[in-house]
Short mmCIF file of C-alpha atoms in Angstrom, two decimals:
data_model
loop_
_atom_site.label_atom_id
_atom_site.label_comp_id
_atom_site.label_asym_id
_atom_site.label_seq_id
_atom_site.Cartn_x
_atom_site.Cartn_y
_atom_site.Cartn_z
CA MET A 1 -87.04 62.19 93.27
CA GLU A 2 -86.83 61.09 89.68
CA ARG A 3 -89.93 61.85 87.65
CA THR A 4 -90.05 58.52 85.86
CA ILE A 5 -91.46 55.74 87.99
CA ILE A 6 -92.01 52.91 85.51
CA LYS A 7 -89.98 52.36 82.40
CA SER A 8 -90.23 49.48 79.95
CA GLU A 9 -87.41 48.77 77.53
CA ASN A 10 -88.00 46.39 74.62
CA PHE A 11 -90.61 44.59 76.67
CA ASN A 12 -92.28 41.48 75.18
CA ALA A 13 -94.87 39.12 76.62
CA TYR A 14 -96.03 35.75 75.32
CA PHE A 15 -98.65 33.08 75.93
CA GLY A 16 -96.89 29.98 74.63
CA ASN A 17 -96.11 30.84 71.01
CA ASN A 18 -98.54 33.72 70.97
CA HIS A 19 -96.65 37.01 71.01
CA VAL A 20 -99.13 39.35 72.73
CA VAL A 21 -97.05 42.35 73.80
CA LYS A 22 -94.48 43.41 71.20
CA ASN A 23 -91.40 45.41 72.00
CA VAL A 24 -92.97 48.04 74.22
CA ASN A 25 -90.91 51.09 75.21
CA ILE A 26 -92.62 53.51 77.56
CA GLU A 27 -91.75 55.89 80.39
CA ILE A 28 -94.43 56.58 82.96
CA GLU A 29 -94.22 59.63 85.21
CA ARG A 30 -94.97 59.82 88.89
CA ASN A 31 -98.34 61.06 90.17
CA LYS A 32 -100.07 60.99 86.83
CA VAL A 33 -103.10 59.07 85.61
CA ILE A 34 -102.18 57.03 82.57
CA ALA A 35 -104.92 55.51 80.48
CA VAL A 36 -104.11 52.42 78.43
CA MET A 37 -106.62 51.87 75.68
CA GLY A 38 -107.01 49.76 72.60
CA PRO A 39 -109.32 47.17 71.06
CA SER A 40 -109.93 43.80 72.75
CA GLY A 41 -107.00 41.44 72.50
CA CYS A 42 -104.46 44.20 71.87
CA GLY A 43 -102.34 43.17 74.86
CA LYS A 44 -103.13 46.07 77.14
CA THR A 45 -104.32 43.96 80.07
CA THR A 46 -101.41 41.56 79.59
CA TYR A 47 -98.99 44.49 79.65
CA LEU A 48 -100.61 45.73 82.88
CA ARG A 49 -100.33 42.29 84.47
CA CYS A 50 -96.64 42.17 83.54
CA ILE A 51 -95.96 45.26 85.64
CA ASN A 52 -96.82 43.51 88.93
CA ARG A 53 -95.79 40.08 87.66
CA LEU A 54 -99.22 38.47 87.63
CA HIS A 55 -98.73 37.46 83.99
CA GLU A 56 -96.14 34.82 84.86
CA LEU A 57 -98.65 32.90 87.04
CA ILE A 58 -100.50 31.66 83.98
CA GLU A 59 -99.22 28.41 82.57
CA GLY A 60 -97.12 28.88 79.44
CA ALA A 61 -96.85 32.64 79.95
CA ARG A 62 -93.46 34.36 79.80
CA CYS A 63 -91.92 37.71 79.04
CA ASP A 64 -88.59 39.37 78.30
CA GLY A 65 -87.09 42.83 78.12
CA LYS A 66 -86.80 45.30 80.95
CA MET A 67 -89.50 46.56 83.31
CA LEU A 68 -87.98 49.15 85.61
CA LEU A 69 -89.57 50.46 88.80
CA ASN A 70 -87.56 53.46 90.07
CA GLY A 71 -84.68 52.25 87.92
CA GLN A 72 -84.71 48.69 89.31
CA ASP A 73 -85.81 45.76 87.18
CA VAL A 74 -88.89 44.21 88.80
CA TYR A 75 -87.94 40.89 87.23
CA SER A 76 -84.76 40.78 89.31
CA MET A 77 -86.65 41.46 92.55
CA HIS A 78 -88.69 39.00 94.55
CA PRO A 79 -92.24 39.22 93.15
CA ILE A 80 -93.64 39.87 96.63
CA PHE A 81 -91.52 43.01 96.87
CA THR A 82 -92.74 44.14 93.46
CA ARG A 83 -96.36 43.65 94.47
CA LEU A 84 -95.90 45.59 97.70
CA LYS A 85 -94.86 48.59 95.60
CA ILE A 86 -97.45 48.06 92.86
CA GLY A 87 -101.06 47.50 93.89
CA MET A 88 -103.82 46.26 91.63
CA VAL A 89 -107.58 46.62 91.20
CA PHE A 90 -109.31 44.09 89.01
CA GLN A 91 -112.06 44.21 86.42
CA ARG A 92 -114.61 42.54 88.68
CA PRO A 93 -114.75 43.59 92.32
CA ASN A 94 -113.16 40.75 94.29
CA PRO A 95 -113.27 41.43 98.02
CA PHE A 96 -112.38 38.40 100.14
CA PRO A 97 -115.78 36.82 100.82
CA ASN A 98 -114.65 35.29 104.13
CA LEU A 99 -113.57 38.64 105.60
CA SER A 100 -115.47 41.64 106.97
CA ILE A 101 -115.19 45.07 105.36
CA TYR A 102 -112.73 46.02 108.10
CA ASP A 103 -110.55 42.95 107.57
CA ASN A 104 -110.71 43.32 103.80
CA VAL A 105 -109.11 46.75 104.02
CA ILE A 106 -106.20 45.50 106.14
CA ALA A 107 -106.06 42.12 104.37
CA GLY A 108 -102.64 42.94 102.94
CA TYR A 109 -101.28 43.24 106.48
CA VAL A 110 -103.32 40.57 108.24
CA LEU A 111 -102.88 37.87 105.60
CA ASN A 112 -99.17 38.63 105.49
CA GLY A 113 -99.01 37.95 109.22
CA ILE A 114 -97.97 41.51 110.10
CA LYS A 115 -98.88 42.24 113.72
CA MET A 116 -100.37 45.68 114.43
CA SER A 117 -101.98 47.40 117.38
CA LYS A 118 -105.74 47.89 117.36
CA SER A 119 -105.38 51.66 116.99
CA ASP A 120 -102.97 51.34 114.04
CA LYS A 121 -105.47 49.06 112.35
CA ASN A 122 -108.31 51.47 112.99
CA ASP A 123 -106.24 54.32 111.57
CA ILE A 124 -105.35 52.43 108.40
CA VAL A 125 -108.95 51.32 107.87
CA GLU A 126 -110.37 54.80 108.32
CA LYS A 127 -107.69 56.49 106.22
CA SER A 128 -107.93 53.99 103.36
CA LEU A 129 -111.72 53.94 103.28
CA THR A 130 -111.78 57.73 103.38
CA SER A 131 -109.33 57.91 100.47
CA ALA A 132 -111.49 55.44 98.60
CA ALA A 133 -114.58 57.63 99.28
CA LEU A 134 -116.32 54.77 101.06
CA TRP A 135 -115.89 55.65 104.74
CA LYS A 136 -119.17 57.54 105.15
CA GLU A 137 -121.20 54.73 103.62
CA VAL A 138 -119.73 51.83 105.60
CA LYS A 139 -118.47 53.27 108.89
CA ASP A 140 -121.43 51.77 110.78
CA SER A 141 -121.19 48.34 109.19
CA LEU A 142 -117.46 47.69 109.20
CA HIS A 143 -117.92 44.21 110.58
CA LYS A 144 -120.32 43.01 107.94
CA LYS A 145 -118.96 40.85 105.15
CA GLY A 146 -117.51 42.75 102.22
CA THR A 147 -119.76 40.91 99.82
CA PHE A 148 -122.85 42.61 101.30
CA LEU A 149 -121.91 45.83 99.54
CA SER A 150 -123.11 46.86 96.09
CA GLY A 151 -120.84 46.34 93.09
CA GLY A 152 -119.59 49.93 93.06
CA GLN A 153 -118.98 49.89 96.80
CA GLN A 154 -117.16 46.57 96.50
CA GLN A 155 -114.89 48.03 93.84
CA ARG A 156 -114.11 51.02 96.07
CA LEU A 157 -113.44 48.54 98.89
CA CYS A 158 -110.92 46.82 96.59
CA ILE A 159 -109.32 50.20 95.90
CA ALA A 160 -109.16 50.85 99.65
CA ARG A 161 -107.58 47.42 100.14
CA ALA A 162 -104.93 48.18 97.52
CA ILE A 163 -104.06 51.67 98.78
CA ALA A 164 -103.96 50.53 102.41
CA MET A 165 -100.62 48.91 101.53
CA GLU A 166 -99.36 52.35 100.42
CA PRO A 167 -98.00 51.24 97.07
CA GLU A 168 -96.33 53.70 94.71
CA VAL A 169 -98.26 52.57 91.66
CA LEU A 170 -101.86 51.43 91.38
CA LEU A 171 -102.84 49.32 88.38
CA LEU A 172 -106.52 49.34 87.46
CA ASP A 173 -107.74 46.75 84.95
CA GLU A 174 -111.00 48.09 83.51
CA PRO A 175 -112.16 48.91 87.05
CA THR A 176 -115.56 50.24 86.01
CA SER A 177 -116.55 47.88 83.22
CA ALA A 178 -118.73 45.80 85.58
CA LEU A 179 -120.36 48.84 87.22
CA ASP A 180 -123.34 51.08 86.57
CA PRO A 181 -122.85 54.72 85.41
CA ILE A 182 -123.28 56.26 88.88
CA SER A 183 -120.68 53.99 90.47
CA THR A 184 -118.45 54.58 87.46
CA SER A 185 -118.52 58.34 87.87
CA SER A 186 -117.83 58.10 91.60
CA ILE A 187 -114.80 55.93 90.89
CA GLU A 188 -113.61 58.34 88.19
CA GLU A 189 -113.83 61.21 90.68
CA LEU A 190 -111.86 59.09 93.10
CA LEU A 191 -109.06 58.50 90.58
CA LYS A 192 -108.50 62.24 90.23
CA GLU A 193 -108.04 62.46 94.02
CA LEU A 194 -105.78 59.45 94.22
CA LYS A 195 -103.18 60.72 91.78
CA ASN A 196 -101.88 63.10 94.45
CA ASN A 197 -100.44 60.12 96.29
CA PHE A 198 -100.13 57.40 93.69
CA THR A 199 -99.31 56.82 90.07
CA LEU A 200 -102.37 55.32 88.42
CA ILE A 201 -102.32 53.15 85.33
CA ILE A 202 -105.82 52.38 84.14
CA VAL A 203 -106.74 50.00 81.35
CA THR A 204 -110.02 51.00 79.75
CA HIS A 205 -112.19 50.16 76.78
CA ASN A 206 -114.04 53.36 77.20
CA MET A 207 -112.51 56.26 75.28
CA GLN A 208 -114.60 58.90 77.03
CA GLN A 209 -113.33 57.55 80.31
CA ALA A 210 -109.73 57.77 79.13
CA ALA A 211 -110.34 61.35 78.01
CA ARG A 212 -112.03 62.27 81.28
CA VAL A 213 -109.64 60.89 83.83
CA SER A 214 -106.17 60.60 82.36
CA ASP A 215 -103.22 62.94 81.94
CA LYS A 216 -101.53 60.75 79.40
CA THR A 217 -102.85 58.01 77.15
CA ALA A 218 -101.17 54.98 75.65
CA PHE A 219 -102.75 53.35 72.61
CA PHE A 220 -102.08 49.65 72.06
CA TYR A 221 -102.89 47.91 68.82
CA MET A 222 -102.11 44.29 67.93
CA GLY A 223 -99.66 44.05 70.81
CA GLU A 224 -97.72 47.15 69.85
CA LEU A 225 -97.62 50.44 71.67
CA VAL A 226 -98.68 52.67 68.80
CA GLU A 227 -98.60 56.00 70.51
CA TYR A 228 -98.11 57.48 73.96
CA ASP A 229 -98.69 61.15 74.57
CA ASP A 230 -100.67 63.74 76.50
CA THR A 231 -104.33 62.79 76.53
CA LYS A 232 -105.37 66.09 75.02
CA LYS A 233 -103.06 65.64 72.08
CA MET A 234 -104.04 62.00 71.61
CA PHE A 235 -107.71 62.88 71.32
CA THR A 236 -107.33 65.98 69.19
CA ASN A 237 -104.27 65.58 67.05
CA PRO A 238 -102.69 62.10 67.23
CA ASP A 239 -99.52 61.46 65.23
CA ASP A 240 -100.33 57.95 64.10
CA ILE A 241 -103.08 57.21 61.60
CA ARG A 242 -104.09 54.06 63.55
CA THR A 243 -104.72 56.09 66.71
CA GLN A 244 -106.81 58.51 64.71
CA ASN A 245 -108.80 55.68 63.14
CA TYR A 246 -109.46 54.11 66.51
CA ILE A 247 -110.52 57.36 68.17
CA THR A 248 -112.84 58.27 65.34
CA GLY A 249 -114.32 54.79 65.45
CA ARG A 250 -113.18 53.65 62.03
CA PHE A 251 -112.16 50.28 63.44
CA SER A 252 -112.49 48.61 66.77
CA MET B 1 -161.75 24.39 76.47
CA GLN B 2 -160.93 22.68 73.27
CA ALA B 3 -160.37 18.96 73.36
CA HIS B 4 -156.71 18.93 72.36
CA ILE B 5 -155.81 21.49 75.02
CA LYS B 6 -157.62 19.42 77.63
CA PHE B 7 -155.54 16.47 76.52
CA ARG B 8 -152.33 18.48 76.96
CA VAL B 9 -153.33 19.57 80.44
CA ALA B 10 -154.11 15.96 81.35
CA LYS B 11 -150.75 14.81 80.00
CA SER B 12 -148.94 17.43 82.03
CA LYS B 13 -150.86 16.41 85.15
CA ALA B 14 -149.98 12.75 84.53
CA ALA B 15 -146.30 13.60 84.18
CA GLU B 16 -146.39 15.45 87.47
CA ILE B 17 -148.01 12.51 89.26
CA ILE B 18 -145.49 10.06 87.82
CA LEU B 19 -142.62 12.24 89.09
CA ILE B 20 -144.11 12.43 92.58
CA VAL B 21 -144.57 8.66 92.70
CA LEU B 22 -141.00 8.08 91.52
CA ALA B 23 -139.66 10.55 94.07
CA PHE B 24 -141.54 8.63 96.74
CA PHE B 25 -140.01 5.34 95.55
CA VAL B 26 -136.56 6.83 96.06
CA THR B 27 -137.23 7.72 99.67
CA ALA B 28 -139.31 4.63 100.45
CA PRO B 29 -136.44 2.11 100.87
CA LEU B 30 -134.69 4.37 103.36
CA LEU B 31 -137.89 4.95 105.32
CA PHE B 32 -138.60 1.22 105.39
CA ILE B 33 -135.07 0.42 106.55
CA ILE B 34 -135.26 3.02 109.31
CA TYR B 35 -138.70 1.79 110.38
CA TYR B 36 -137.69 -1.88 110.39
CA ILE B 37 -134.44 -1.39 112.30
CA PHE B 38 -136.13 0.97 114.73
CA GLN B 39 -138.90 -1.54 115.41
CA LYS B 40 -136.46 -4.42 115.92
CA GLY B 41 -133.73 -2.53 117.71
CA ILE B 42 -135.45 -0.06 120.00
CA LYS B 43 -136.38 -2.67 122.61
CA VAL B 44 -132.77 -3.46 123.53
CA ILE B 45 -131.62 0.14 123.68
CA SER B 46 -131.04 1.16 127.28
CA TRP B 47 -128.36 2.79 129.37
CA ASN B 48 -126.92 -0.65 130.15
CA PHE B 49 -126.84 -1.52 126.47
CA LEU B 50 -124.60 1.47 125.83
CA THR B 51 -122.34 1.08 128.88
CA GLN B 52 -121.91 -2.67 129.50
CA LEU B 53 -119.77 -5.34 127.91
CA PRO B 54 -121.44 -8.24 126.10
CA LYS B 55 -122.42 -11.14 128.35
CA PRO B 56 -121.86 -14.81 127.55
CA VAL B 57 -124.62 -16.68 125.78
CA GLY B 58 -127.49 -17.56 128.06
CA GLU B 59 -127.15 -14.57 130.35
CA VAL B 60 -129.68 -11.80 129.96
CA GLY B 61 -128.64 -8.27 129.06
CA GLY B 62 -125.17 -7.12 128.16
CA GLY B 63 -124.16 -4.19 126.03
CA ILE B 64 -121.93 -3.06 123.22
CA VAL B 65 -119.66 -0.54 124.90
CA ASN B 66 -116.58 -2.30 123.49
CA ALA B 67 -117.88 -1.82 119.94
CA LEU B 68 -118.82 1.82 120.51
CA VAL B 69 -115.41 2.67 121.92
CA GLY B 70 -113.74 0.59 119.22
CA THR B 71 -115.56 2.22 116.31
CA GLY B 72 -114.84 5.63 117.81
CA LEU B 73 -111.11 4.94 118.15
CA ILE B 74 -110.69 3.21 114.79
CA VAL B 75 -112.50 6.00 112.96
CA LEU B 76 -110.60 8.67 114.93
CA TYR B 77 -107.20 7.24 113.98
CA ALA B 78 -108.32 6.71 110.38
CA SER B 79 -109.37 10.39 110.24
CA ILE B 80 -106.07 11.55 111.73
CA MET B 81 -104.28 9.70 108.94
CA ALA B 82 -106.58 10.48 106.03
CA ILE B 83 -107.66 14.11 106.58
CA PRO B 84 -104.26 15.87 106.31
CA ILE B 85 -103.08 13.74 103.38
CA GLY B 86 -106.45 14.05 101.64
CA ILE B 87 -106.64 17.83 101.96
CA LEU B 88 -103.03 18.35 100.87
CA CYS B 89 -103.53 16.08 97.87
CA GLY B 90 -106.77 17.89 97.00
CA ILE B 91 -104.98 21.24 97.14
CA TYR B 92 -102.23 19.92 94.88
CA LEU B 93 -104.72 18.63 92.32
CA SER B 94 -106.67 21.88 92.21
CA GLU B 95 -103.52 24.02 92.01
CA HIS B 96 -101.80 21.93 89.33
CA LYS B 97 -104.62 21.07 86.99
CA SER B 98 -102.57 19.82 84.06
CA SER B 99 -99.22 18.55 85.33
CA LYS B 100 -98.34 14.92 84.59
CA LEU B 101 -98.20 14.02 88.28
CA ALA B 102 -101.65 15.54 88.81
CA TYR B 103 -103.05 13.52 85.91
CA PHE B 104 -101.55 10.34 87.33
CA SER B 105 -102.70 11.06 90.90
CA ARG B 106 -106.21 11.89 89.74
CA LEU B 107 -106.33 8.57 87.89
CA CYS B 108 -105.12 6.74 91.01
CA VAL B 109 -107.72 8.45 93.18
CA ASP B 110 -110.48 7.45 90.76
CA VAL B 111 -109.30 3.85 90.69
CA LEU B 112 -108.85 3.76 94.46
CA GLN B 113 -112.44 4.86 94.87
CA GLY B 114 -113.52 1.80 92.90
CA VAL B 115 -111.36 -0.77 94.71
CA PRO B 116 -113.63 -3.16 96.64
CA SER B 117 -113.30 -2.66 100.39
CA ILE B 118 -112.50 -6.33 101.00
CA VAL B 119 -109.48 -6.01 98.71
CA ILE B 120 -108.21 -3.08 100.75
CA GLY B 121 -108.69 -5.24 103.86
CA ILE B 122 -106.59 -8.06 102.40
CA VAL B 123 -103.83 -5.71 101.30
CA VAL B 124 -103.62 -4.11 104.75
CA TYR B 125 -103.58 -7.61 106.24
CA PHE B 126 -100.41 -8.37 104.30
CA TRP B 127 -98.91 -4.92 104.96
CA ILE B 128 -99.50 -4.63 108.69
CA VAL B 129 -101.17 -7.61 110.33
CA LYS B 130 -98.73 -10.23 109.01
CA PRO B 131 -95.50 -8.35 109.83
CA LEU B 132 -96.78 -7.55 113.34
CA HIS B 133 -98.08 -11.11 113.83
CA THR B 134 -101.30 -9.82 115.38
CA PHE B 135 -104.62 -8.35 114.40
CA SER B 136 -104.72 -4.73 115.52
CA ALA B 137 -107.05 -1.77 115.63
CA ILE B 138 -104.45 0.40 113.91
CA SER B 139 -104.43 -1.87 110.85
CA GLY B 140 -108.21 -1.39 110.68
CA SER B 141 -107.69 2.36 110.85
CA VAL B 142 -105.20 2.19 107.97
CA ALA B 143 -107.69 0.24 105.85
CA LEU B 144 -110.45 2.74 106.58
CA ALA B 145 -108.11 5.69 106.00
CA ILE B 146 -107.38 4.34 102.52
CA MET B 147 -111.13 4.25 101.88
CA MET B 148 -111.57 7.82 103.15
CA LEU B 149 -108.81 9.29 101.00
CA PRO B 150 -110.54 9.43 97.61
CA ILE B 151 -113.66 11.04 99.08
CA ILE B 152 -111.70 13.76 100.88
CA ILE B 153 -109.37 14.38 97.92
CA LYS B 154 -112.23 14.67 95.44
CA SER B 155 -114.34 16.97 97.59
CA THR B 156 -111.37 19.22 98.41
CA GLU B 157 -110.27 19.40 94.78
CA GLU B 158 -113.77 20.13 93.46
CA THR B 159 -114.46 22.74 96.16
CA LEU B 160 -111.23 24.61 95.52
CA LYS B 161 -111.68 24.44 91.75
CA LEU B 162 -115.04 26.18 92.07
CA LEU B 163 -113.49 29.21 93.76
CA PRO B 164 -113.05 32.01 91.22
CA ALA B 165 -109.51 32.65 89.97
CA SER B 166 -109.97 36.35 90.78
CA LEU B 167 -109.92 35.48 94.48
CA LYS B 168 -106.46 33.99 94.26
CA GLU B 169 -105.22 36.83 92.08
CA ALA B 170 -106.56 39.38 94.56
CA ALA B 171 -104.48 37.78 97.29
CA ILE B 172 -101.36 37.42 95.15
CA ALA B 173 -101.62 41.05 93.99
CA LEU B 174 -101.57 42.08 97.67
CA ALA B 175 -98.08 40.55 97.93
CA ILE B 176 -99.31 37.66 100.05
CA PRO B 177 -96.97 34.63 99.90
CA TYR B 178 -98.30 31.53 98.19
CA HIS B 179 -98.62 29.35 101.30
CA ARG B 180 -100.68 32.06 103.00
CA VAL B 181 -102.85 32.47 99.91
CA ILE B 182 -103.78 28.82 100.37
CA THR B 183 -104.15 28.74 104.15
CA LYS B 184 -105.72 32.17 104.68
CA VAL B 185 -107.81 32.67 101.55
CA LEU B 186 -108.52 29.51 99.55
CA LEU B 187 -109.07 27.07 102.44
CA PRO B 188 -111.29 29.42 104.51
CA CYS B 189 -113.40 30.20 101.45
CA GLY B 190 -113.82 26.51 100.63
CA ILE B 191 -114.20 25.32 104.21
CA SER B 192 -117.83 24.23 103.93
CA GLY B 193 -117.18 21.94 100.99
CA ILE B 194 -114.04 20.48 102.54
CA LEU B 195 -115.71 19.88 105.92
CA SER B 196 -118.73 18.23 104.38
CA GLY B 197 -116.42 15.97 102.35
CA ILE B 198 -114.67 14.92 105.56
CA ILE B 199 -117.91 14.24 107.45
CA LEU B 200 -119.35 12.31 104.52
CA SER B 201 -116.20 10.19 104.34
CA VAL B 202 -116.52 9.41 108.07
CA ALA B 203 -120.18 8.48 107.57
CA ARG B 204 -119.14 6.30 104.65
CA ILE B 205 -116.50 4.29 106.57
CA ALA B 206 -118.23 4.10 109.96
CA GLY B 207 -120.29 1.19 108.70
CA GLU B 208 -117.59 -0.61 106.71
CA THR B 209 -117.27 -4.25 107.73
CA ALA B 210 -115.17 -5.96 105.10
CA PRO B 211 -111.88 -4.06 105.63
CA LEU B 212 -112.08 -4.74 109.37
CA LEU B 213 -112.68 -8.51 109.13
CA PHE B 214 -109.00 -9.41 109.05
CA THR B 215 -107.50 -6.22 110.44
CA ALA B 216 -109.29 -5.01 113.60
CA PHE B 217 -110.79 -8.50 113.81
CA GLY B 218 -113.11 -7.90 116.78
CA ASN B 219 -112.76 -8.37 120.51
CA PRO B 220 -115.36 -9.38 123.12
CA TYR B 221 -113.63 -7.25 125.75
CA LEU B 222 -113.12 -3.54 126.08
CA ASN B 223 -109.76 -2.66 124.53
CA THR B 224 -108.29 0.79 124.01
CA SER B 225 -104.87 -0.28 122.75
CA MET B 226 -104.52 0.38 119.03
CA LEU B 227 -102.03 -2.47 118.73
CA LYS B 228 -104.49 -5.15 119.86
CA PRO B 229 -107.61 -6.51 118.20
CA MET B 230 -110.60 -4.24 118.73
CA GLN B 231 -114.35 -4.58 118.42
CA SER B 232 -116.34 -2.28 116.17
CA LEU B 233 -120.04 -1.79 115.47
CA PRO B 234 -120.17 -3.36 112.01
CA LEU B 235 -118.05 -6.33 113.12
CA LEU B 236 -120.30 -6.84 116.13
CA ILE B 237 -123.39 -6.72 113.95
CA PHE B 238 -121.83 -9.20 111.54
CA ASN B 239 -120.79 -11.63 114.28
CA TYR B 240 -124.01 -11.44 116.30
CA ALA B 241 -126.35 -11.54 113.34
CA THR B 242 -124.70 -14.71 112.00
CA SER B 243 -124.79 -16.41 115.44
CA PRO B 244 -127.49 -18.95 116.28
CA TYR B 245 -128.73 -17.18 119.45
CA ASP B 246 -131.84 -15.01 119.60
CA GLU B 247 -130.45 -12.75 122.35
CA TRP B 248 -127.49 -11.96 120.16
CA HIS B 249 -129.77 -11.23 117.21
CA ASP B 250 -131.51 -8.64 119.36
CA LEU B 251 -128.17 -7.07 120.30
CA ALA B 252 -127.25 -6.94 116.61
CA TRP B 253 -130.49 -5.07 115.83
CA GLY B 254 -129.77 -2.64 118.62
CA ALA B 255 -126.24 -2.05 117.38
CA ALA B 256 -127.55 -1.61 113.84
CA LEU B 257 -129.93 1.06 115.10
CA ILE B 258 -127.08 2.92 116.82
CA LEU B 259 -124.91 2.71 113.69
CA LEU B 260 -127.74 3.84 111.43
CA PHE B 261 -128.50 6.85 113.59
CA THR B 262 -124.82 7.79 113.79
CA VAL B 263 -124.60 7.79 110.01
CA LEU B 264 -127.87 9.72 109.66
CA LEU B 265 -126.66 12.23 112.22
CA LEU B 266 -123.38 12.71 110.36
CA ASN B 267 -125.29 13.34 107.14
CA ILE B 268 -127.49 15.91 108.84
CA ILE B 269 -124.41 17.59 110.33
CA THR B 270 -122.97 17.73 106.80
CA LYS B 271 -126.05 19.58 105.58
CA LEU B 272 -125.85 21.99 108.50
CA THR B 273 -122.11 22.69 108.06
CA THR B 274 -122.62 23.37 104.38
CA ARG B 275 -125.21 25.95 105.33
CA LYS B 276 -123.44 27.45 108.33
CA TRP B 277 -119.92 27.69 106.94
CA ASN B 278 -120.84 28.48 103.40
CA VAL B 279 -118.98 31.56 102.17
CA GLN B 280 -121.11 33.63 99.83
CA LEU B 281 -118.93 34.32 96.83
#
């Protein structure tokens, strides 16, 4: 299989007249953790939301250029197909409040109207919750509402829900920014496990987090992709002066 | 305690008392109405009252079964017409907050809410009663459905707007098609608000008289055909209360009691549904 899974060529995104992602060229490799960092408003979340085509749902939002998934432009596919291949975890945990923990995990199947046998469902729920390091904590309360869980557990439930669909890529938009340090570290541990099966792209404000969890780091500034390299190199010897300034805290 | 602090404490106490008195004044009219209607109406309430047809003047007894059945049918058909349209329109308005059509529809809904009920009755008279050359229960249902629409639309729109955007995005990011996002995620999460809007709209129209005056018209006999004139509780109360006979006045009080308790019951059910079906976000 080809090593590159996602490739952007001259990719631009706009909100109305506001040019928020400028001419991004990037190649993302399979089974790696990629951290996307940069100051607020630098376009990193917008770029992430362009990958699974959530950006276009906002009124006045548009984009151009190429976004290739396994060599195929996601903008020439049906968005539903794109989103089956590319899962997403949001900044704030957002389990479906009307569904139980069990149904939340298989929501991607159930809400799509896919019929499955009871044992298939059980298997998917157990496997996904185990991968999301939540199985032990919730296995006796699977039929309680997902919103009964703590924030960190809810976020792991959302991760389980996303990986239950077996996507190739998992996008994480500041997944720990609403969580306490203990939940954060358990989710960071989880990310290291997950990269065996998925490609993870994680947007983060937290530089330590980027350094801890990622193999490669992309630095966005003012809508441009300034630098993209191995995390070690980015944090020790970046090529661009702006990356260096950001990492050393000279501007934010 | 120093004098000026005592004065402050006294002022605060006075404010509290004034608020309690005012709160009592708000509930007092309702309590008086319930008490008065109960006192006047309870003596005619009996099994026969609920199951018999009205008797001619001069005969003792008689009931209001024609009005009970009539109100039930007219409201049922009005709900069948208004609920689907109202919910769909509410979904449209909450999903398309700033389109031109949404702006125009929202304006229409607001104006419709303010149209006097008698005007709606007259319009339906010209739309349905005149072309069919007969008063009919269905024309009454149409008039009431028009009155229900703005309440259902508003409550659906407001309920759905309150749901966090992250909920919809979560569903869309799971590759769920748009129509299923609405039917499987947004509507179930907003069900308590939508249901209570529907029940409140039923409670609101159950007692409407004016739109039925020249549509359903009234009928002293039991009728279940929607194409013929039909009796209803508010029409019966109106006709009997304005008649010169004491027996009929008593029947009107009894019917008023039934209507009042139906509306109260619907309001209590609304409160209960909001609690039972509420989805904790």
